[in-house]
Short mmCIF file of C-alpha atoms in Angstrom, two decimals:
data_model
loop_
_atom_site.label_atom_id
_atom_site.label_comp_id
_atom_site.label_asym_id
_atom_site.label_seq_id
_atom_site.Cartn_x
_atom_site.Cartn_y
_atom_site.Cartn_z
CA LYS A 128 103.67 90.73 131.28
CA GLN A 129 104.29 91.94 134.82
CA GLU A 130 107.87 91.64 136.06
CA VAL A 131 109.17 92.57 139.51
CA THR A 132 112.77 93.54 140.13
CA GLN A 133 114.53 94.17 143.41
CA ILE A 134 117.74 96.10 143.77
CA PRO A 135 120.20 95.55 145.33
CA ALA A 136 120.31 91.76 145.50
CA ALA A 137 122.35 91.96 148.69
CA LEU A 138 123.13 94.68 151.19
CA SER A 139 125.39 94.80 154.23
CA VAL A 140 125.20 97.72 156.65
CA PRO A 141 126.39 98.53 160.17
CA GLU A 142 123.86 98.56 162.96
CA GLY A 143 121.99 101.83 163.39
CA GLU A 144 121.93 102.87 159.75
CA ASN A 145 118.75 103.88 157.99
CA LEU A 146 118.37 101.99 154.74
CA VAL A 147 116.17 101.73 151.66
CA LEU A 148 115.24 98.64 149.69
CA ASN A 149 113.89 99.06 146.19
CA CYS A 150 111.22 97.22 144.24
CA SER A 151 110.18 98.04 140.69
CA PHE A 152 107.39 96.62 138.55
CA THR A 153 106.75 96.92 134.83
CA ASP A 154 102.94 97.19 134.75
CA SER A 155 101.63 100.08 136.83
CA ALA A 156 98.06 98.70 136.90
CA ILE A 157 98.56 96.91 140.17
CA TYR A 158 95.96 96.13 142.79
CA ASN A 159 98.40 96.50 145.66
CA LEU A 160 101.98 95.71 146.62
CA GLN A 161 103.16 93.59 149.49
CA TRP A 162 106.51 93.38 151.30
CA PHE A 163 107.59 90.14 152.96
CA ARG A 164 110.45 89.09 155.14
CA GLN A 165 112.07 85.65 155.00
CA ASP A 166 114.49 84.42 157.64
CA PRO A 167 116.96 81.66 156.64
CA GLY A 168 115.25 78.29 156.55
CA LYS A 169 111.88 79.80 157.41
CA GLY A 170 108.69 80.78 155.67
CA LEU A 171 107.68 84.26 154.63
CA THR A 172 106.16 86.82 156.94
CA SER A 173 104.02 89.62 155.58
CA LEU A 174 105.35 93.01 156.66
CA LEU A 175 103.25 95.60 154.89
CA LEU A 176 100.55 95.66 152.23
CA ILE A 177 99.93 98.90 150.34
CA GLN A 178 96.70 99.24 148.43
CA SER A 179 96.87 100.92 145.02
CA SER A 180 95.08 103.98 146.40
CA GLN A 181 97.66 104.48 149.14
CA ARG A 182 101.03 106.19 148.97
CA GLU A 183 102.62 104.61 152.03
CA GLN A 184 102.20 102.31 154.99
CA THR A 185 104.06 102.31 158.27
CA SER A 186 104.69 99.62 160.86
CA GLY A 187 107.12 100.44 163.63
CA ARG A 188 110.52 101.17 162.10
CA LEU A 189 109.31 100.12 158.66
CA ASN A 190 107.82 102.45 156.09
CA ALA A 191 106.79 101.32 152.62
CA SER A 192 105.97 103.77 149.86
CA LEU A 193 104.28 103.21 146.53
CA ASP A 194 104.55 105.24 143.33
CA LYS A 195 102.38 103.48 140.76
CA SER A 196 103.09 105.88 137.93
CA SER A 197 106.81 105.23 138.09
CA GLY A 198 106.40 101.55 138.90
CA ARG A 199 108.34 101.70 142.14
CA SER A 200 108.08 100.91 145.80
CA THR A 201 110.61 101.42 148.55
CA LEU A 202 110.91 99.83 151.97
CA TYR A 203 112.58 102.14 154.45
CA ILE A 204 114.06 100.61 157.60
CA ALA A 205 114.99 103.09 160.31
CA ALA A 206 117.75 102.52 162.84
CA SER A 207 118.56 99.04 161.57
CA GLN A 208 119.28 96.24 164.04
CA PRO A 209 121.02 92.85 163.66
CA GLY A 210 117.60 91.24 164.06
CA ASP A 211 116.55 92.89 160.78
CA SER A 212 118.95 90.59 158.92
CA ALA A 213 116.83 88.58 156.50
CA THR A 214 115.74 88.49 152.88
CA TYR A 215 113.08 91.01 151.93
CA LEU A 216 110.77 90.28 149.02
CA CYS A 217 108.15 92.37 147.30
CA ALA A 218 105.21 91.02 145.33
CA VAL A 219 102.29 92.35 143.31
CA PRO A 220 99.12 90.50 142.36
CA TYR A 221 98.68 89.57 138.73
CA ASN A 222 95.02 90.30 138.22
CA ALA A 223 93.35 88.85 135.21
CA GLY A 224 89.76 87.97 135.83
CA ASN A 225 89.73 85.67 138.81
CA ASN A 226 93.49 85.23 138.85
CA ARG A 227 95.05 86.45 142.08
CA LYS A 228 98.50 84.96 141.95
CA LEU A 229 101.43 87.04 143.11
CA ILE A 230 104.37 88.03 140.94
CA TRP A 231 107.53 88.03 143.05
CA GLY A 232 110.87 89.76 143.04
CA LEU A 233 113.97 87.70 143.82
CA GLY A 234 114.52 89.58 147.05
CA THR A 235 117.19 91.66 148.75
CA SER A 236 119.37 89.82 151.25
CA LEU A 237 120.09 92.20 154.13
CA ALA A 238 122.84 91.76 156.70
CA VAL A 239 122.98 94.22 159.60
CA ASN A 240 126.31 93.95 161.37
CA PRO A 241 126.65 94.68 165.10
CA ASP B 263 95.34 80.24 165.40
CA ALA B 264 98.42 78.08 164.75
CA GLY B 265 98.94 79.59 161.33
CA VAL B 266 99.47 77.58 158.16
CA ILE B 267 100.72 74.10 158.99
CA GLN B 268 102.85 72.05 156.63
CA SER B 269 104.19 68.54 156.91
CA PRO B 270 106.68 67.10 156.71
CA ARG B 271 109.21 69.87 157.38
CA HIS B 272 111.97 67.92 155.69
CA GLU B 273 111.80 65.09 153.17
CA VAL B 274 114.67 63.17 151.66
CA THR B 275 113.80 60.62 149.05
CA GLU B 276 115.28 58.77 146.13
CA MET B 277 114.60 59.51 142.52
CA GLY B 278 111.49 57.78 141.28
CA GLN B 279 109.71 57.71 144.62
CA GLU B 280 106.34 59.33 145.24
CA VAL B 281 106.35 62.39 147.50
CA THR B 282 103.29 63.86 149.21
CA LEU B 283 103.37 67.25 150.87
CA ARG B 284 100.56 68.35 153.14
CA CYS B 285 99.09 71.68 154.13
CA LYS B 286 96.47 72.88 156.58
CA PRO B 287 95.45 76.50 155.89
CA ILE B 288 94.39 79.03 158.47
CA SER B 289 90.83 78.40 159.55
CA GLY B 290 88.40 80.64 157.68
CA HIS B 291 90.72 81.31 154.75
CA ASN B 292 89.24 80.34 151.41
CA SER B 293 92.29 80.64 149.14
CA LEU B 294 95.26 78.29 149.23
CA PHE B 295 98.50 78.58 147.31
CA TRP B 296 101.37 76.15 146.64
CA TYR B 297 104.78 77.68 145.89
CA ARG B 298 108.22 76.32 145.12
CA GLN B 299 111.39 78.23 146.00
CA THR B 300 114.86 77.64 144.60
CA MET B 301 117.98 79.77 144.59
CA MET B 302 117.97 80.04 140.83
CA ARG B 303 114.30 80.81 140.18
CA GLY B 304 113.11 82.32 143.44
CA LEU B 305 109.48 81.84 144.41
CA GLU B 306 107.22 80.27 141.81
CA LEU B 307 103.47 79.78 142.17
CA LEU B 308 102.58 76.22 141.27
CA ILE B 309 98.81 76.25 141.78
CA TYR B 310 96.15 77.99 143.79
CA PHE B 311 92.67 77.08 144.98
CA ASN B 312 89.69 79.24 145.80
CA ASN B 313 86.93 77.59 147.84
CA ASN B 314 88.64 74.23 147.25
CA VAL B 315 88.52 74.62 143.47
CA PRO B 316 91.77 74.88 141.47
CA ILE B 317 91.81 78.26 139.75
CA ASP B 318 95.24 78.46 138.14
CA ASP B 319 97.59 75.49 137.75
CA SER B 320 99.68 76.99 134.97
CA GLY B 321 102.73 76.90 137.23
CA MET B 322 102.65 73.15 137.73
CA PRO B 323 105.83 72.05 135.96
CA GLU B 324 104.56 68.84 134.40
CA ASP B 325 102.22 65.93 134.80
CA ARG B 326 104.35 64.48 137.56
CA PHE B 327 102.92 67.17 139.84
CA SER B 328 99.35 67.09 141.10
CA ALA B 329 97.50 68.94 143.84
CA LYS B 330 94.20 68.35 145.57
CA MET B 331 92.08 70.16 148.09
CA PRO B 332 89.37 67.76 149.26
CA ASN B 333 88.05 70.18 151.89
CA ALA B 334 88.61 73.66 153.27
CA SER B 335 91.15 72.52 155.85
CA PHE B 336 93.49 70.27 153.89
CA SER B 337 95.51 70.19 150.69
CA THR B 338 98.17 67.92 149.24
CA LEU B 339 100.85 68.37 146.62
CA LYS B 340 102.07 65.12 145.12
CA ILE B 341 105.09 64.45 142.95
CA GLN B 342 105.20 61.08 141.22
CA PRO B 343 107.80 60.08 140.20
CA SER B 344 110.19 62.51 141.87
CA GLU B 345 113.39 63.70 140.18
CA PRO B 346 116.51 65.43 141.57
CA ARG B 347 115.51 68.70 139.89
CA ASP B 348 112.40 68.77 142.09
CA SER B 349 114.62 69.48 145.09
CA ALA B 350 113.44 72.78 146.55
CA VAL B 351 111.50 74.29 149.43
CA TYR B 352 107.76 74.01 148.92
CA PHE B 353 105.56 76.56 150.65
CA CYS B 354 101.86 76.60 151.24
CA ALA B 355 100.08 79.90 151.87
CA SER B 356 96.49 80.87 152.56
CA SER B 357 94.45 84.04 152.42
CA SER B 358 90.86 85.18 152.52
CA TRP B 359 89.16 86.47 149.41
CA THR B 360 86.24 88.79 149.94
CA GLY B 361 84.78 89.60 146.55
CA GLY B 362 87.10 92.07 144.88
CA SER B 363 89.23 92.68 147.92
CA TYR B 364 92.63 91.02 147.97
CA ASN B 365 93.96 90.15 151.39
CA GLU B 366 97.50 89.30 152.38
CA GLN B 367 98.84 85.79 152.16
CA PHE B 368 100.10 83.93 155.21
CA PHE B 369 102.83 81.37 154.65
CA GLY B 370 103.61 78.07 156.26
CA PRO B 371 107.16 77.16 157.33
CA GLY B 372 107.77 75.15 154.16
CA THR B 373 108.85 71.61 153.33
CA ARG B 374 112.46 71.19 152.28
CA LEU B 375 112.52 68.41 149.70
CA THR B 376 115.70 66.67 148.64
CA VAL B 377 115.55 64.09 145.88
CA LEU B 378 118.71 62.03 145.59
#
């Protein structure tokens, strides 16, 4: 059974720091991995989607890497800003036949302090 | 496109009342997902539809919950009767499915449900 874990659960850093969020999954046979951002009281916004054949994806100051064999993904945020404060979630599809539901981590709550 | 639209944004009701949550997916998307989010359990998939057909409803907690998708542009999640433990934020998401290729999900703003 696929399980997704995110560490740490919460992180507080000063503005300008580079930081890494971790996501691990127990079954390496994943289709892809997706990182989301959730602001307080809001819905989720997709940040990056890495296909299983890819090693990393970049969008602006964000870089997500994927190591299927070790069951890990990292989200790297460069030069963090207060506006990056949010909860970051990772998710992998649970593929069984026609089943495309996502298995979610509980998220990392990030606070970037000015 | 306006994105995924959910209504109402907030709902406060009393135990035993019927609650109906509504969702309009992004035009052209053929998959629709209903999620529930709580502090304790995080995000849980309740049910998802592909081409208006329910594919997996194993996450629906019990018979008090039901979901329908009468057409490609509208879905409802109904709770009858509601209980205090149903209090949560309910999200709807949509995506496009192109035969073997999984595409990212886009989320609505959610409905915050409080059952007193």
